[in-house]
Tab-separated table of N, CA and C in Angstrom:
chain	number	residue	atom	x	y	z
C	1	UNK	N	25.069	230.841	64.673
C	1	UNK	CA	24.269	230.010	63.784
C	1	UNK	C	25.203	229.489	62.686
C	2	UNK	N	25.032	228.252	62.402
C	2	UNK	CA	26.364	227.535	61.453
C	2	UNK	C	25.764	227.568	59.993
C	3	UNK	N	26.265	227.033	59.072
C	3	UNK	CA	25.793	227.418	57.713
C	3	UNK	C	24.927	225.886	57.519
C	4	UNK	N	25.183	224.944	57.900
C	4	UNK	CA	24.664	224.023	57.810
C	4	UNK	C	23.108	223.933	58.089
C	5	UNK	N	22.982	225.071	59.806
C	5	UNK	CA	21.718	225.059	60.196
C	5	UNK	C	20.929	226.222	59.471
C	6	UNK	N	21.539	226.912	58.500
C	6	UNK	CA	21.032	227.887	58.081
C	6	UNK	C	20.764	227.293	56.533
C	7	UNK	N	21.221	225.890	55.804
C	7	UNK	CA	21.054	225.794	54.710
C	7	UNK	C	19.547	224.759	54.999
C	8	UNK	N	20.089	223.715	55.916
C	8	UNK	CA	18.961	222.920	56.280
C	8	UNK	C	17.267	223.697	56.190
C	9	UNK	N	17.445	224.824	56.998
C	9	UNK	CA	16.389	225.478	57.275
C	9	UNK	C	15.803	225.828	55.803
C	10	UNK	N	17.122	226.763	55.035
C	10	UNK	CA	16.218	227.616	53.926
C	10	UNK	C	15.388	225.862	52.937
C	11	UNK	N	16.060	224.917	52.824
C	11	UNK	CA	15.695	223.498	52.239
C	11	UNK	C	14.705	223.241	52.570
C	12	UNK	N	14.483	223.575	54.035
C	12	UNK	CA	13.307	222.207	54.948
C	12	UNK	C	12.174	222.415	53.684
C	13	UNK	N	11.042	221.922	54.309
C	13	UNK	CA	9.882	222.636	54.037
C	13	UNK	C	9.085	223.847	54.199
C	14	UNK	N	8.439	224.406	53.429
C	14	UNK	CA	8.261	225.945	53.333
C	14	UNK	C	6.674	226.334	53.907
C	15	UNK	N	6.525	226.359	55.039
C	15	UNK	CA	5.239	227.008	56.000
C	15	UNK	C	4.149	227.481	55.118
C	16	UNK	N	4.479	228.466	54.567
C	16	UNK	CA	3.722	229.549	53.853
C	16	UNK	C	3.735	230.177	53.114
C	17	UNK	N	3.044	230.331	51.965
C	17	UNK	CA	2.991	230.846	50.847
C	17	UNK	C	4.025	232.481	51.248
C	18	UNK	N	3.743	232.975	52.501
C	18	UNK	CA	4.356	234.228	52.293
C	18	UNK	C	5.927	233.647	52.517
C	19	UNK	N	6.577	233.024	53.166
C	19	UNK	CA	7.690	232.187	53.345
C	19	UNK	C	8.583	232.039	52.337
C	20	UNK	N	7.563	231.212	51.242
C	20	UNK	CA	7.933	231.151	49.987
C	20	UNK	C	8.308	232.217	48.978
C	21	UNK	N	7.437	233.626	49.185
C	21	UNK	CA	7.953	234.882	48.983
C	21	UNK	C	8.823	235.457	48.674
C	22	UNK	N	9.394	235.457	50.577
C	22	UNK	CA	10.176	236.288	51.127
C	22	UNK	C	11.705	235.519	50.302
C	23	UNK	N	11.620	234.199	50.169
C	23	UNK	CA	12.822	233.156	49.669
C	23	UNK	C	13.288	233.821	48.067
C	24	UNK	N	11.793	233.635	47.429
C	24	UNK	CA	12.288	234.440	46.108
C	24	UNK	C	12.923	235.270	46.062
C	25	UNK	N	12.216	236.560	47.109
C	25	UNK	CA	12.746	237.846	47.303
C	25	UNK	C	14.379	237.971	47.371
C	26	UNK	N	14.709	236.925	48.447
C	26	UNK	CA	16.169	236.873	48.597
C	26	UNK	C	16.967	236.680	47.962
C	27	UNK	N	16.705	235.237	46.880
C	27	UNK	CA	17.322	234.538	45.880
C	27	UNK	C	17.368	235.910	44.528
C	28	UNK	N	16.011	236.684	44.270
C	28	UNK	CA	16.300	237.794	43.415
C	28	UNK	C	17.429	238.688	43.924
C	29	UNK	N	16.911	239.286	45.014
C	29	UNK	CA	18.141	240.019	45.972
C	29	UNK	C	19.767	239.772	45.420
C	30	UNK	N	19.985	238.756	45.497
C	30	UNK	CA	21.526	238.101	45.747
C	30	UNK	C	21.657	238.096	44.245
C	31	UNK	N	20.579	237.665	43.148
C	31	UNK	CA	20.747	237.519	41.748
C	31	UNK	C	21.321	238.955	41.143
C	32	UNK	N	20.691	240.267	42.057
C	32	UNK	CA	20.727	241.574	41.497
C	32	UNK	C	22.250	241.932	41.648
C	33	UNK	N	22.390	241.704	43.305
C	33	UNK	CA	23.725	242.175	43.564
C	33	UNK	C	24.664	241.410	42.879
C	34	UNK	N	24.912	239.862	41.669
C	34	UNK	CA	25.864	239.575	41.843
C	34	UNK	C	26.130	240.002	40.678
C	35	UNK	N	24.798	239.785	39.648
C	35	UNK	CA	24.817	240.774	38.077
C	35	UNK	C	25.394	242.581	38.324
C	36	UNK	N	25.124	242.979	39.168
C	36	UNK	CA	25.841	244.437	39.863
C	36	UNK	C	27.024	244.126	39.726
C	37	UNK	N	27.569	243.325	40.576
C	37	UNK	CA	29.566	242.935	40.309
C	37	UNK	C	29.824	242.733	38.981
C	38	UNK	N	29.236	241.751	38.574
C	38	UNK	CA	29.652	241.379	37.209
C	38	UNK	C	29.386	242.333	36.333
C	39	UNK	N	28.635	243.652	36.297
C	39	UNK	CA	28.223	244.585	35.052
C	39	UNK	C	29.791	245.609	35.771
C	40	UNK	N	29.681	245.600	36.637
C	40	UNK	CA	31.216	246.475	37.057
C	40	UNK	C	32.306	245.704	36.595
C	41	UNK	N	32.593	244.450	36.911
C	41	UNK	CA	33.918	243.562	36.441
C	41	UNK	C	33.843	243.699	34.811
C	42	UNK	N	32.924	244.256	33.961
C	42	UNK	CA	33.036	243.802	32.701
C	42	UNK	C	32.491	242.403	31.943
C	43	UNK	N	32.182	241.599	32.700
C	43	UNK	CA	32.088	240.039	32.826
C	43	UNK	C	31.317	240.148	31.318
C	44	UNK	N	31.601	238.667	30.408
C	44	UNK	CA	30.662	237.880	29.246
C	44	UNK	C	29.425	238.475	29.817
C	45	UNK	N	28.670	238.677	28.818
C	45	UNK	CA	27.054	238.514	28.874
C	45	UNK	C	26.329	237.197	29.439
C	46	UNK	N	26.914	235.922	28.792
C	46	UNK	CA	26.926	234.973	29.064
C	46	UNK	C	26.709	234.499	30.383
C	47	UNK	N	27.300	234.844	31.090
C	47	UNK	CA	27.946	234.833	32.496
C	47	UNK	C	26.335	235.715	32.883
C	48	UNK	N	26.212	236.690	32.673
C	48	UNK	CA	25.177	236.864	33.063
C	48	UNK	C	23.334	235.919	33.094
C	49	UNK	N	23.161	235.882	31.797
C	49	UNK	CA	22.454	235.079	31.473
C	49	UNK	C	22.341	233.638	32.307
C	50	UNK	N	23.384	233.360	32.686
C	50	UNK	CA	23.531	231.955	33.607
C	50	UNK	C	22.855	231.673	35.073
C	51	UNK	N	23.575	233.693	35.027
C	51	UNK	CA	23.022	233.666	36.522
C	51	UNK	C	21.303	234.038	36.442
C	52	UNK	N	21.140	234.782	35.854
C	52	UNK	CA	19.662	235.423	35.528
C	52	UNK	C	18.727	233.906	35.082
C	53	UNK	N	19.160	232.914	34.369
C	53	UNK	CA	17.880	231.924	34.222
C	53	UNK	C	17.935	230.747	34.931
C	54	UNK	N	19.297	230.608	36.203
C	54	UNK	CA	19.579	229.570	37.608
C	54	UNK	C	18.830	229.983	38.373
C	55	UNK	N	18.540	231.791	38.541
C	55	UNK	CA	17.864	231.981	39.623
C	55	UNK	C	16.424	231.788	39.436
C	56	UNK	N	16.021	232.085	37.894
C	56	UNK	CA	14.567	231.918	37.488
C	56	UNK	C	14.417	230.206	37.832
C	57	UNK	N	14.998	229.559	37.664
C	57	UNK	CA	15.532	227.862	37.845
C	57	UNK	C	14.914	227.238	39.118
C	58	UNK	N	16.074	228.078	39.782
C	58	UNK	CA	15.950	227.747	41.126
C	58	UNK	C	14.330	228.317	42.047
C	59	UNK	N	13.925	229.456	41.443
C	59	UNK	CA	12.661	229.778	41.982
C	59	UNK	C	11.504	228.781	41.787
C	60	UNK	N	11.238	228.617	40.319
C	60	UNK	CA	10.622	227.688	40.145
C	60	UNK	C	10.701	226.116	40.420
C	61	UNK	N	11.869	225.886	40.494
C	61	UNK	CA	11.862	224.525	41.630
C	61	UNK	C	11.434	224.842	42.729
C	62	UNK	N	11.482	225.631	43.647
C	62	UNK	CA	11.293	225.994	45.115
C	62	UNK	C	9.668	226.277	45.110
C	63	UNK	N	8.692	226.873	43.697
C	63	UNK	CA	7.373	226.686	43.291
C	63	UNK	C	6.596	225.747	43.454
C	64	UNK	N	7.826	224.604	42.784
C	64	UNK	CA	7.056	223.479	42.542
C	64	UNK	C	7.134	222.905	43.641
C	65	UNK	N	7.847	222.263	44.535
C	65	UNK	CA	8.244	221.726	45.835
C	65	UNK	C	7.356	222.430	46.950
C	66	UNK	N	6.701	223.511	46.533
C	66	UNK	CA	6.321	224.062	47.617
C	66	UNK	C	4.500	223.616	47.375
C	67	UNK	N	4.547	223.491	46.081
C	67	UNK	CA	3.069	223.211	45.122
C	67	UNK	C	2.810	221.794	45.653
C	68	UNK	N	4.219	221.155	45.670
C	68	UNK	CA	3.691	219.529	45.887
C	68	UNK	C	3.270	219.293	47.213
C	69	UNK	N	4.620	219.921	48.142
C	69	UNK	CA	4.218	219.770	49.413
C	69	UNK	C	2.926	220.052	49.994
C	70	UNK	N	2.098	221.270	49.320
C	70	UNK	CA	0.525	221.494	50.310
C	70	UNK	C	-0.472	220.205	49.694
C	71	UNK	N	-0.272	220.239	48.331
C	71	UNK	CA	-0.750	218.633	48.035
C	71	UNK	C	-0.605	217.443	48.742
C	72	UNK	N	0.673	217.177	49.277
C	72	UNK	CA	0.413	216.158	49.887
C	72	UNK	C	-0.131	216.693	51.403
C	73	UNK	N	0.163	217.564	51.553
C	73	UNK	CA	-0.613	217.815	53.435
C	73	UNK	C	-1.874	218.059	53.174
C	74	UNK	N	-2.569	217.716	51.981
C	74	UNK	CA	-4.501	217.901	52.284
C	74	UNK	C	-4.263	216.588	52.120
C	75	UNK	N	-3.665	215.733	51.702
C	75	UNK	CA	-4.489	214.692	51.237
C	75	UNK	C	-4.354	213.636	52.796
């Protein structure tokens, strides 16, 4: 499986509210482990914070996109 068909996919459009979930879940997932490296490397706080309110960022775009999309499939 190539990264391309694996980015396309997580992008497409999102099936189901549980779909949408499981995506957060992951995006938190990856947010935990990378603040984990960085609290071991010593890293700025800063640096943290960046990552901690991109991922809050990025969830809520993926909210909203997912909010618009069932909107437009009733109408």
């Amino acid at each position: 499986m190539s990264l391309w068909y694996f980015l396309s996919d997580w992008f497409a459009g999102v099936p189901t509210l549980g779909v949408l979930f499981k995506r957060f879940m992951i995006n938190v997932a990856w947010a935990c482990i990378l603040l984990f490296v960085m609290l071991i490397l010593q890293l700025p706080a800063e640096y943290a914070a960046v990552v901690y309110f991109g991922v809050l960022v990025a969830n809520c775009v993926m909210g909203i996109v997912f909010a618009l999309q069932r909107a437009q499939m009733r109408d």
